[in-house]
Structure formats: C-alpha cells, structure tokens
mmCIF file of C-alpha atoms in Angstrom:
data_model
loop_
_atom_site.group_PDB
_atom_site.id
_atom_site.type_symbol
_atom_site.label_atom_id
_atom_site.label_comp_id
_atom_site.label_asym_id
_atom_site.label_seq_id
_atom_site.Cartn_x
_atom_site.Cartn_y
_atom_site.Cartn_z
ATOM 1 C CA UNK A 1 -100.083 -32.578 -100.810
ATOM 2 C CA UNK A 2 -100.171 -29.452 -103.470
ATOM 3 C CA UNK A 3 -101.496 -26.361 -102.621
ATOM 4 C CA UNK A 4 -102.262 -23.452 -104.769
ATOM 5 C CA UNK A 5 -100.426 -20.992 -102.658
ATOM 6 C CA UNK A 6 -97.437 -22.285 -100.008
ATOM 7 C CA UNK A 7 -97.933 -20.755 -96.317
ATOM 8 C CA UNK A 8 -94.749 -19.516 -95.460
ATOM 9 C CA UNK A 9 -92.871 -18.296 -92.134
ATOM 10 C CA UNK A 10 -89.858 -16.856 -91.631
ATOM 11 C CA UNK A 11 -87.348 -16.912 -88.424
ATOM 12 C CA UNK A 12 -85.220 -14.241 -87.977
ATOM 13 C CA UNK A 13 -85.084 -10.677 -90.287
ATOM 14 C CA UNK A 14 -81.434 -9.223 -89.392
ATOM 15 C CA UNK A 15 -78.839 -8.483 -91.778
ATOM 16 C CA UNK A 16 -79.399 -11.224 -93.803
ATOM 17 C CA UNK A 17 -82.994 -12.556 -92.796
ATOM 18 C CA UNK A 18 -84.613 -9.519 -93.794
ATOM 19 C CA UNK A 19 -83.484 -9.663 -97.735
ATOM 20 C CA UNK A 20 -85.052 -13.422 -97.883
ATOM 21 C CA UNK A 21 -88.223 -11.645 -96.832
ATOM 22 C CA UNK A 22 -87.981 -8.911 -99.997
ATOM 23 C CA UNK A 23 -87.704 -12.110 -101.875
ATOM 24 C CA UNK A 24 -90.204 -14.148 -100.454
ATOM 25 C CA UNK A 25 -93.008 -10.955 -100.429
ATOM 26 C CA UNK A 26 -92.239 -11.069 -104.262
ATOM 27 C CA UNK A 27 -93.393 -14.520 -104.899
ATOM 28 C CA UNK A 28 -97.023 -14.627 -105.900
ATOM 29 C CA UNK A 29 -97.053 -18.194 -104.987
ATOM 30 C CA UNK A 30 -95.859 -17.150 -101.648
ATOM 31 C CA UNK A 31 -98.065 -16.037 -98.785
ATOM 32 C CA UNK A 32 -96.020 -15.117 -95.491
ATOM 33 C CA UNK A 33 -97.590 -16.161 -92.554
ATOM 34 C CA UNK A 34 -95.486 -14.820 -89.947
ATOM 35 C CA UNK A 35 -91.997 -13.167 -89.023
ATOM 36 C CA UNK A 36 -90.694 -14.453 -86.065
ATOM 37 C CA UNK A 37 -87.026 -12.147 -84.472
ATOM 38 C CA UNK A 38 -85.690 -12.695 -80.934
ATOM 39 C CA UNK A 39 -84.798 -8.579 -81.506
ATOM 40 C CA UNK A 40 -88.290 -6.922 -81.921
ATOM 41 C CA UNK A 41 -87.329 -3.285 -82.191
ATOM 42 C CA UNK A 42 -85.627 -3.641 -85.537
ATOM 43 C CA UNK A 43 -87.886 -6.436 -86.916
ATOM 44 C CA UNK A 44 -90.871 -4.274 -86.401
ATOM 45 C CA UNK A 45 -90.072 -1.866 -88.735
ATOM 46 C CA UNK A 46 -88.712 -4.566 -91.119
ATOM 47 C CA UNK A 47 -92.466 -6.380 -90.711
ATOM 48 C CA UNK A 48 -93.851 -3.097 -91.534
ATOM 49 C CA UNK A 49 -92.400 -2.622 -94.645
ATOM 50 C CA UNK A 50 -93.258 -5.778 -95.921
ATOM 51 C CA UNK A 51 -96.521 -5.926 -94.472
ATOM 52 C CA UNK A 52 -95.970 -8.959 -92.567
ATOM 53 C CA UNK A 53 -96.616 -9.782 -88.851
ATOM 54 C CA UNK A 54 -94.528 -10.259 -86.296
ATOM 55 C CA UNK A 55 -95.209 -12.926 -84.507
ATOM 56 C CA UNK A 56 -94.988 -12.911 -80.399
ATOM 57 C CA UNK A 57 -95.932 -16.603 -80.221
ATOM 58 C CA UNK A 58 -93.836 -18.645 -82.262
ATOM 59 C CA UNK A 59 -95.657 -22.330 -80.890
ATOM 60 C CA UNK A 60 -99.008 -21.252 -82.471
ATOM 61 C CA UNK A 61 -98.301 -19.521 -85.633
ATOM 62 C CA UNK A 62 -96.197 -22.880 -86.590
ATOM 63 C CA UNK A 63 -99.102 -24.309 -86.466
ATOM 64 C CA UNK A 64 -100.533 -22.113 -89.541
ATOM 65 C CA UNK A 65 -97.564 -22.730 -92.221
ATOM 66 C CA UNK A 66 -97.003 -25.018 -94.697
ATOM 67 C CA UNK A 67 -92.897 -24.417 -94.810
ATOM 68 C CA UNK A 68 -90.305 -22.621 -93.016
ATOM 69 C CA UNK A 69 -87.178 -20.344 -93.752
ATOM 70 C CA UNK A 70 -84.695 -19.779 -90.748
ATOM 71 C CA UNK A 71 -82.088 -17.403 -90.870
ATOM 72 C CA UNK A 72 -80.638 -16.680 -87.576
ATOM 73 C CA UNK A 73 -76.794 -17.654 -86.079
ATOM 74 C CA UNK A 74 -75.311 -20.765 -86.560
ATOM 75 C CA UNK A 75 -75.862 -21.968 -83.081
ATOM 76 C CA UNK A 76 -79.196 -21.604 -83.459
ATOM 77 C CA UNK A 77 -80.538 -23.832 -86.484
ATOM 78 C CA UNK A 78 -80.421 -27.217 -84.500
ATOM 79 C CA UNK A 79 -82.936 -26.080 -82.103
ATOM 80 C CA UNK A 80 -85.285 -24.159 -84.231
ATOM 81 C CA UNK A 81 -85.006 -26.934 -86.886
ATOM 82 C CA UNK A 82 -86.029 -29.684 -84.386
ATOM 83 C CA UNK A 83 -88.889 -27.536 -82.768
ATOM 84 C CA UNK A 84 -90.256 -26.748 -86.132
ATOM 85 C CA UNK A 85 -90.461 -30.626 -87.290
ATOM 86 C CA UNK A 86 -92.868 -30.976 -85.137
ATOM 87 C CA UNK A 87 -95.077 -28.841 -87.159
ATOM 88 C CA UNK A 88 -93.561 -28.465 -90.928
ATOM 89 C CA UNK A 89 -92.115 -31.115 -93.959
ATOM 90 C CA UNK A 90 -90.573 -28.010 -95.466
ATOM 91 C CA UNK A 91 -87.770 -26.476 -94.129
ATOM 92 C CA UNK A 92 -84.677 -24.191 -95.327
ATOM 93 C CA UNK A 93 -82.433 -23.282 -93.335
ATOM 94 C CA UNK A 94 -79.236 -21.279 -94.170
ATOM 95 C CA UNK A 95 -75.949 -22.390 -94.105
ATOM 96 C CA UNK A 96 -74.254 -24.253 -92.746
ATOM 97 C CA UNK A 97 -76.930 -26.292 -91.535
ATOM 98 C CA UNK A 98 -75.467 -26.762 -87.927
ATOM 99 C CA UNK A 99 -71.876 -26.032 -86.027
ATOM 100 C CA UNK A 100 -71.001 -29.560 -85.545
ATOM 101 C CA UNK A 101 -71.023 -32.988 -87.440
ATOM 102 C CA UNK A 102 -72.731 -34.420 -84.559
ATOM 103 C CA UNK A 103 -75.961 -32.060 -84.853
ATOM 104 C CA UNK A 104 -75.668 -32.451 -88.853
ATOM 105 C CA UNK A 105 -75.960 -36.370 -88.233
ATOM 106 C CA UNK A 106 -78.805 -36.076 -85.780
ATOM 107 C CA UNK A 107 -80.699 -33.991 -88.253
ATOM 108 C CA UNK A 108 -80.079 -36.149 -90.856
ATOM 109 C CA UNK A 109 -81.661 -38.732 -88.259
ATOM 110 C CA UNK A 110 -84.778 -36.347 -87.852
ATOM 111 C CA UNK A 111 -84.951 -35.930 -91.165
ATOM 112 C CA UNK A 112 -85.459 -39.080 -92.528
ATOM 113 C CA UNK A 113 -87.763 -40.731 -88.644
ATOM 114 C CA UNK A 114 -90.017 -37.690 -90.399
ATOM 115 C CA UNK A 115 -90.166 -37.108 -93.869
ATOM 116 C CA UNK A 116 -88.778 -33.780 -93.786
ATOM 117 C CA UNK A 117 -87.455 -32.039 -96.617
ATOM 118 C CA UNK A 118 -84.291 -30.042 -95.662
ATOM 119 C CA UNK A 119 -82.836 -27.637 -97.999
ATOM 120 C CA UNK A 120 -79.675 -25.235 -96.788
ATOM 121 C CA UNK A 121 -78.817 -22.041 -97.780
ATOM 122 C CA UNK A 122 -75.606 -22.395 -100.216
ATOM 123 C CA UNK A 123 -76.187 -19.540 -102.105
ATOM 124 C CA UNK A 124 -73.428 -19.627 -104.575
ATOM 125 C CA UNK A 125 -74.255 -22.767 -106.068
ATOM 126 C CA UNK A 126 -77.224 -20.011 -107.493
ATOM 127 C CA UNK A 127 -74.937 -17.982 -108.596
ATOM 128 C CA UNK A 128 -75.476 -17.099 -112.492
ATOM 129 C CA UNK A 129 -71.262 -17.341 -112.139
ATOM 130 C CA UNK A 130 -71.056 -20.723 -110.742
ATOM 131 C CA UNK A 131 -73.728 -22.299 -113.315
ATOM 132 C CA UNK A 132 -71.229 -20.827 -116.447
ATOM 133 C CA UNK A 133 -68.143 -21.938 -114.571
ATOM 134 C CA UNK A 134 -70.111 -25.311 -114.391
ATOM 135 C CA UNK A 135 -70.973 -25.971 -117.752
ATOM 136 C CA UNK A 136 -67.240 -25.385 -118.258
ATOM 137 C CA UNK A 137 -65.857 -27.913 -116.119
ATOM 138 C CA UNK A 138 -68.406 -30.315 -116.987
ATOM 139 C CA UNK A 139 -67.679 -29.517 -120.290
ATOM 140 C CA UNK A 140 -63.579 -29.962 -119.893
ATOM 141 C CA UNK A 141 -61.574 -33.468 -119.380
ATOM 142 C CA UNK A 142 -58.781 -31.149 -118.650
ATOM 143 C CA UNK A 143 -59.161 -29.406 -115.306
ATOM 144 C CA UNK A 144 -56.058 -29.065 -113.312
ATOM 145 C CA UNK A 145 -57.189 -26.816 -110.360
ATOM 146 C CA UNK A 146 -59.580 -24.353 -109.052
ATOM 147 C CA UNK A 147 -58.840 -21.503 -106.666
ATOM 148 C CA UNK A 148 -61.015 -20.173 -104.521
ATOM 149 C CA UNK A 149 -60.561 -17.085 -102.685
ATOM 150 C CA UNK A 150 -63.110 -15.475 -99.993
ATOM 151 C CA UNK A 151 -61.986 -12.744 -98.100
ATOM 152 C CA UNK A 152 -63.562 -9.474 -96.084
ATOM 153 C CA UNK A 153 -62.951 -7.796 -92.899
ATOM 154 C CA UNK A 154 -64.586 -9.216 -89.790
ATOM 155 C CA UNK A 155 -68.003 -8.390 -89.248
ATOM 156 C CA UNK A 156 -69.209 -7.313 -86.108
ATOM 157 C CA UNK A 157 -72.663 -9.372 -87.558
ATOM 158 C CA UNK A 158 -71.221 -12.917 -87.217
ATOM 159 C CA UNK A 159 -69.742 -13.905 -83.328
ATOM 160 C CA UNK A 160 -70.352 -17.852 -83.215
ATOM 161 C CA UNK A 161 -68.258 -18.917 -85.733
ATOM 162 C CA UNK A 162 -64.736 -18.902 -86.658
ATOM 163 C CA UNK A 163 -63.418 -17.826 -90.934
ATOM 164 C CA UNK A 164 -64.461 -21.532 -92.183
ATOM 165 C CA UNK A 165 -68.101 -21.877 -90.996
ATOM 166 C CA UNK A 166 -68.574 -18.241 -92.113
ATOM 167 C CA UNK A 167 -66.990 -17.961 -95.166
ATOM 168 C CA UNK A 168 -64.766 -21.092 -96.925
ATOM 169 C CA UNK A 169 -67.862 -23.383 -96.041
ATOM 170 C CA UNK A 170 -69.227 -22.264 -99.125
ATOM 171 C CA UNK A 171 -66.126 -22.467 -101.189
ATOM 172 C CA UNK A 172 -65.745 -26.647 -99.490
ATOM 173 C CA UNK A 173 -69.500 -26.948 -100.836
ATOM 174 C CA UNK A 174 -68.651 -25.401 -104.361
ATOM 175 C CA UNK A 175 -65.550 -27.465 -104.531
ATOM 176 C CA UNK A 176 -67.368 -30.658 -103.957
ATOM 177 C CA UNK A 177 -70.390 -29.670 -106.513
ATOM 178 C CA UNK A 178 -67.645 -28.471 -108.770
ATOM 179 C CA UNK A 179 -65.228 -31.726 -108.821
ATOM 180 C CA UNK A 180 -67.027 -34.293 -106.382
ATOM 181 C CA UNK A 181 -65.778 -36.318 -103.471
ATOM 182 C CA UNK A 182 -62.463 -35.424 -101.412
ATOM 183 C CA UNK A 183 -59.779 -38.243 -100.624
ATOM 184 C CA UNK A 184 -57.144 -35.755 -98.786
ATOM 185 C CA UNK A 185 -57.069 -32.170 -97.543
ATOM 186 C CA UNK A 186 -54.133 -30.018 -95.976
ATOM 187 C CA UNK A 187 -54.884 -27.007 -94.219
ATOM 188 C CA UNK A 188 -52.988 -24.297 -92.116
ATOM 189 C CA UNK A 189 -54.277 -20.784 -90.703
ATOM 190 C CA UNK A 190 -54.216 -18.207 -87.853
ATOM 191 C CA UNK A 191 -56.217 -18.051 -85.036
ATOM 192 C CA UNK A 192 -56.904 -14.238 -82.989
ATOM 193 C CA UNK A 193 -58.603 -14.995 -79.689
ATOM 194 C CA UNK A 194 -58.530 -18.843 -80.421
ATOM 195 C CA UNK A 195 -60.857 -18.338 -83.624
ATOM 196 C CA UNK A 196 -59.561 -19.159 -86.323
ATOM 197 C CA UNK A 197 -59.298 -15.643 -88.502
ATOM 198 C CA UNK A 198 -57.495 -16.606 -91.510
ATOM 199 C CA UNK A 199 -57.271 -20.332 -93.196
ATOM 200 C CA UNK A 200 -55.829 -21.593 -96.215
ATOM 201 C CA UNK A 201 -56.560 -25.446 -97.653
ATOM 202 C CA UNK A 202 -55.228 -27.736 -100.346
ATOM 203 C CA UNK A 203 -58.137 -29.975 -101.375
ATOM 204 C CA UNK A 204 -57.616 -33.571 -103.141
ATOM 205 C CA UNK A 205 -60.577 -34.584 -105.380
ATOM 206 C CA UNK A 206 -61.060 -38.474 -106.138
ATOM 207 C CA UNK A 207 -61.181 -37.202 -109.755
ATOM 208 C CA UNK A 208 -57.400 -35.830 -109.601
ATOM 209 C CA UNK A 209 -58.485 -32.172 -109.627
ATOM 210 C CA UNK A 210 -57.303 -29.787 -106.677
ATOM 211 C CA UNK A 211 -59.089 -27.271 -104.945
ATOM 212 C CA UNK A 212 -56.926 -24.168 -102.992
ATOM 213 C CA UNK A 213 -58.851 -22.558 -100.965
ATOM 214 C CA UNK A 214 -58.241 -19.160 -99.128
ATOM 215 C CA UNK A 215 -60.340 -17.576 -96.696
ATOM 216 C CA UNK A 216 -59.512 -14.287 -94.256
ATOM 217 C CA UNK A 217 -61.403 -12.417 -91.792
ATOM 218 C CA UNK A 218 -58.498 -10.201 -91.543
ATOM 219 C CA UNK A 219 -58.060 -9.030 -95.765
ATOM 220 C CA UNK A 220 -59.040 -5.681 -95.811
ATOM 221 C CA UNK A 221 -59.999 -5.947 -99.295
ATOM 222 C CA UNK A 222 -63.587 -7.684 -100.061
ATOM 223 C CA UNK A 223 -62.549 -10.867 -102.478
ATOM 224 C CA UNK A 224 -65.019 -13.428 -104.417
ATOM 225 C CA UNK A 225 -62.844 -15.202 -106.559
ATOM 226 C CA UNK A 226 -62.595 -18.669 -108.451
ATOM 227 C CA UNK A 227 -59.433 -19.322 -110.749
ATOM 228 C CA UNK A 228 -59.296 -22.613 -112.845
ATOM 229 C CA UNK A 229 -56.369 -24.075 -114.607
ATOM 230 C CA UNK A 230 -56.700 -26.055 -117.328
ATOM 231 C CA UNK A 231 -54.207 -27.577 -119.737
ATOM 232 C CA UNK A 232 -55.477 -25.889 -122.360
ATOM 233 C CA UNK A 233 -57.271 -22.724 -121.303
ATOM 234 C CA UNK A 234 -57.068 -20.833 -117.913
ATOM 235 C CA UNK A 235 -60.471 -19.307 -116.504
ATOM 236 C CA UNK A 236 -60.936 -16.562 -114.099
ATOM 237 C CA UNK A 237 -64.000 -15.547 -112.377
ATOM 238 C CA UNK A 238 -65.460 -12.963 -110.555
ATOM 239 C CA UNK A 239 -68.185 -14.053 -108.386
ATOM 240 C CA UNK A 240 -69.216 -10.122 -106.920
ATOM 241 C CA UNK A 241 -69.319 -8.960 -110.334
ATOM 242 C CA UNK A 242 -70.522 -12.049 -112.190
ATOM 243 C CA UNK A 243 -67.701 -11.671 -114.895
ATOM 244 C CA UNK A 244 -65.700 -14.358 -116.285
ATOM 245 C CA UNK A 245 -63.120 -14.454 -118.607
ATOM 246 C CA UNK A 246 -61.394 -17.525 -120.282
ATOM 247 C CA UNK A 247 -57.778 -17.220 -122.025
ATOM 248 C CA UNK A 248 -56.692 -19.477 -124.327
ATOM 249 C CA UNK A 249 -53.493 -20.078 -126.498
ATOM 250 C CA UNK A 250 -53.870 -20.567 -129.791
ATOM 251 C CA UNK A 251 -51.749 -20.463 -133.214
ATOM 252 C CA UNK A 252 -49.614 -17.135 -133.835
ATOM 253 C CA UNK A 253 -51.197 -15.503 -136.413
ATOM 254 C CA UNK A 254 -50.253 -11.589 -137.808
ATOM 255 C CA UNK A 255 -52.138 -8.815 -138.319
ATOM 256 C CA UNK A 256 -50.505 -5.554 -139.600
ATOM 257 C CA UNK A 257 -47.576 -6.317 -137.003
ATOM 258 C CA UNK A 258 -49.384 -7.307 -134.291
ATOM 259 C CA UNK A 259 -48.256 -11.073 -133.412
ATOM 260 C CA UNK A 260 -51.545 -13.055 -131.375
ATOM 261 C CA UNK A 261 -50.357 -15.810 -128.928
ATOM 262 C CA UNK A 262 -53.051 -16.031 -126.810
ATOM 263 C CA UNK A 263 -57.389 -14.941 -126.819
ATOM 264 C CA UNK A 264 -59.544 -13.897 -124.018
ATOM 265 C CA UNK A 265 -63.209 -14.429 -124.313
ATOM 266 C CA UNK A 266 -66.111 -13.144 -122.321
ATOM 267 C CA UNK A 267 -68.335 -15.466 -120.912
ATOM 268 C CA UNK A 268 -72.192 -13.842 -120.716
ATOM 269 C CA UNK A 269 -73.572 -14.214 -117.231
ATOM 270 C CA UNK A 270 -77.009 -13.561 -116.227
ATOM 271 C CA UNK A 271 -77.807 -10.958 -113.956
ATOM 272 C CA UNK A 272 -80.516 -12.812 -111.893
ATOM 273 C CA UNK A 273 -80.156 -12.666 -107.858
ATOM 274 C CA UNK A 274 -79.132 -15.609 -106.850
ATOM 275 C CA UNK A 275 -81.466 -15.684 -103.874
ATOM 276 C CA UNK A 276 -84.332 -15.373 -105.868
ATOM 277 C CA UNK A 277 -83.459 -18.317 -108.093
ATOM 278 C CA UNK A 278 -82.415 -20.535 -104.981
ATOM 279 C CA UNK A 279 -85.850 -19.473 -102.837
ATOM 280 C CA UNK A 280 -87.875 -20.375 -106.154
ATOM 281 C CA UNK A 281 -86.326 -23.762 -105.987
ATOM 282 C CA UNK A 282 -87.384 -24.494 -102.574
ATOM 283 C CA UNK A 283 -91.036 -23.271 -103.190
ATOM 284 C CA UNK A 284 -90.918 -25.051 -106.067
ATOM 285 C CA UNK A 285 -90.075 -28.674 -104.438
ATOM 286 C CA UNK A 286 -92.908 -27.512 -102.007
ATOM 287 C CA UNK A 287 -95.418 -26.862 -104.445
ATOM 288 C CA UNK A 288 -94.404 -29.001 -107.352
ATOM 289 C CA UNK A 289 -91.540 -31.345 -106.384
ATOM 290 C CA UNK A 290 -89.481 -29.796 -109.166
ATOM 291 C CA UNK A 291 -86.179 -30.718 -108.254
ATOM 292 C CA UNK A 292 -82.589 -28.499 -109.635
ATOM 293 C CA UNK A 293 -78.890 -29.919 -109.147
ATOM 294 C CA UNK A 294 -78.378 -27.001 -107.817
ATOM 295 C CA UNK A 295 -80.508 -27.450 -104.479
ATOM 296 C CA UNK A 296 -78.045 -28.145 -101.334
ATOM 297 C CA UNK A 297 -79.722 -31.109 -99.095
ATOM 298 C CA UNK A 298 -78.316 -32.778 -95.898
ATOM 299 C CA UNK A 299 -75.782 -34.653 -97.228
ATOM 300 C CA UNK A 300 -74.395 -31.894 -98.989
ATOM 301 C CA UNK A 301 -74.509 -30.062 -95.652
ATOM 302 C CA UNK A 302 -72.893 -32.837 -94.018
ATOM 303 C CA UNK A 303 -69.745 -33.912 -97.029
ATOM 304 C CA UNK A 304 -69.055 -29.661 -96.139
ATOM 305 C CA UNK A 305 -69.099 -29.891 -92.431
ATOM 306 C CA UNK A 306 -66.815 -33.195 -92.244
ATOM 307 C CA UNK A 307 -64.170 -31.161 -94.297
ATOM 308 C CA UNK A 308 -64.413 -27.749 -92.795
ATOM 309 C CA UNK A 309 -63.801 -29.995 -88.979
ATOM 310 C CA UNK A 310 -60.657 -31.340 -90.479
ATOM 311 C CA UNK A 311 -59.573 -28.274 -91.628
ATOM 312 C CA UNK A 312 -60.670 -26.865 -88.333
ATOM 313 C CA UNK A 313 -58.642 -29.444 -86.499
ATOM 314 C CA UNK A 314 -55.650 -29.631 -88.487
ATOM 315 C CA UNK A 315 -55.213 -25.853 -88.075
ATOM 316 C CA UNK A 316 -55.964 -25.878 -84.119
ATOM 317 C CA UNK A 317 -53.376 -28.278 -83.754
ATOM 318 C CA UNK A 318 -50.660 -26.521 -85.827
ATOM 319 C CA UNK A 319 -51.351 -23.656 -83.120
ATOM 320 C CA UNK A 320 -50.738 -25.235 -80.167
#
C-alpha cells in the first residue's frame, strides 16, 4: 500500500545510528516515529537534537511505523529483525545482516513465510566512487584484478566481531557486485586474543577476474582503497576521498623534448553522501517500489557471509 509520507523508526543512535537519523530527519517524505537505544543517557540528547522521541516501549511504538532502520551490533540484528516482522514489511538493517550463515538462512526463511522486504546496509555500493569504478568495469572486457584494501586501527566501538565482519565484508560484497559469483578463495591472517585482527584473501571470480583483498585492525594508517588492473589501462581509486585516476599507455609522441609514454585522466566523482543516496533507495522501494542495482537484499547478504566464513575458517585453522 502507498502512503504519502512513510512512518519511520529507528533502533539504536550510537556512533553510527545517530548519522542515519541526520539523514532520515532530512527526508520530507520521512516522518520518524520513534528512536529506540538500549543506552538512554547519550540517545537523549541525540533525540533532542533531532526532535525525535525516545521511545521507552519498543512493543507499542512498533505498532505505529510503517518501516524500520536498525543499527545496533552485529549480534543483535537477528533478534530485533525477527521481533520487528511481527509488526513491519520494511526493514533495513545494517550490515552484515547477521554473524552467522545459519541466522542469514533463517531470515531469508522469515523473509519470504512474510513478505518482508529486507534491505542491508552496504554502504559502499552508494558510493559516488564505486558507481564510476562500475561503469568502468562494465564498460571493460579486459579486467585482470581488483585490489581492495581496508584498513584502520581497532575501535574501541566494535567488540562482537572479528576484521572480516567489520571491515572486508564490504570489500567480499563489492567484489561480488563488481565481478559476480566466486568459484575459489584463499585466505590467511592473524588472530590477537583469538579474533582475527588482520586478514588477507585471494578471490576467484567465475568470470576469470581476481579479487585481493586486505583488511587490518592493526594498520595504523586509515586505508579505503580499490586498485584495478587491466590489460590496457590500470585504475586507482580512492574511496575516502572519492578520487580516481586511470593511466593508460598510449603512442610516444614529442613535445618540445618531452617524450609521453603513458596519460593519467581524472575521473569526476560526485560528491553526494552515500548514505543519503542508499536511505533514499529504501524509502523509495517503500513508497514507490523504485528499485536501484545498487540496493543490497538477502541474498547479497548471504553470497558475503558464505565467503567471509570460509575465509574465517581457513584462517582459524592456519592458527592452530
């Protein structure tokens, strides 16, 4: 059913939580309902400034919405998805969807027994970057690899989940949107209080392209990086900064002494949030059922949680 203006709540406003609420209190087809955090003495003044309220009785005020955005720990999104399909059809949740293949599969299960429509939060495939570096690939017959390269310092804000489920899950996810279904993966890493702190993995793509992938907990240095080699142009990419930059070979030519063997370009990237493009796509499948390749579902969740358990596993094993 369409309505004029989508009823909206929100679970949990922490670190991250509370920036999907700026976004959300900007959409004018948006009306917040409620803000629901488990820690009330920070999400009370984060209510306050967006002028929402903070709900102390999460059964009833589920009743009054017509979607739902969670954004609490990992751990968490089974339960709060499977008490809130009891109430909503419209539910995003961020990523990854669960901590487990086994709690992906049973909401997959839930999902279809009830209609719902699931949409997780992999950000990066709303990346102005990503969407360039896209229409490059798709636009190429000639792509040898990508690298992919995630790296900052631990945070003391994520606890329940090791370097993959934090941060390569969304490199897995952009590997498969980038070059489609994996046939093989190789992975090794280091684990600091049996978590797994650093990792490192050699994707196989049915398509013959391979994706590297590094990700580290323990770089001091804050990377977001995608490098693509192709046999006739190499493509380097800046995902923090949204710059990308394509060099190319091309006939020798001389000006005034100067001898040119190779051209870099500048690829123009827009400077749009990339949470504000991928919340407007899930109000608009609410509202509209306008759909964008660019929305993550359940069975993207679940192609990036079977790879990031092998990887898991492989590199558990090599530590033993």
């Amino acid at each position: 059913m369409k309505v004029e203006n989508l009823r909206v709540g929100i679970i949990g406003i922490g670190n991250m939580g509370k920036n999907h609420l700026r976004v959300l209190s900007t959409l004018k087809a948006v009306e917040i309902i409620f803000a629901y955090d488990i820690s009330i003495g920070e999400a009370v003044k984060t209510a306050e400034k967006y002028g929402v309220r903070l709900s102390n009785n999460l059964l009833e005020d589920l009743k009054l919405i017509d979607a739902l955005v969670i954004v609490t720990p990992t751990h968490t999104h089974y339960d709060y998805v499977k008490l809130a399909s009891n109430y909503v059809k419209y539910i995003f949740v961020e990523k990854p969807l669960t901590d487990s293949l086994e709690t992906t599969l049973d909401l997959e299960k839930l999902a279809i027994d009830n209609d719902l429509y699931i949409q997780v939060g992999f950000i990066e495939r709303f990346n102005p970057t990503i969407l360039e570096i896209k229409k490059i690939i798709d636009s190429s017959s000639n792509v040898i690899n990508i690298d992919f390269t995630r790296t900052n310092r631990l945070s003391n804000r994520i606890t329940d989940v090791d370097v993959i489920l934090d941060l390569m899950i969304h490199d897995i996810d952009m590997a498969i949107f980038l070059n489609g279904k994996v046939n093989n993966i190789s992975a090794y890493g280091v684990l600091e209080d049996n978590m797994i702190v650093f990792s490192s993995a050699l994707l196989t793509h049915e398509n013959g392209v391979f994706s590297r992938l590094t990700a580290s907990r323990v770089t001091e240095k804050r990377i977001r990086q995608i490098s693509i080699t192709c046999s006739d142009m190499y493509v380097d990419c800046n995902l923090a900064k949204k710059e990308i930059y394509i060099s190319k070979q091309t006939i020798e030519q001389s000006y005034e002494n100067i001898s040119l063997s190779s051209v870099e370009e500048t690829v123009y990237v827009s400077t749009q949030e990339a949470l504000l493009s991928e919340l407007l796509s899930f109000v608009n499948y609410c509202l509209h059922r306008l759909t964008d390749e660019s929305i993550s579902n359940i069975n993207d969740a679940k192609d990036a949680i079977i790879i990031a358990k092998k990887i898991q596993k492989q590199i558990k094993e090599m530590n033993l």
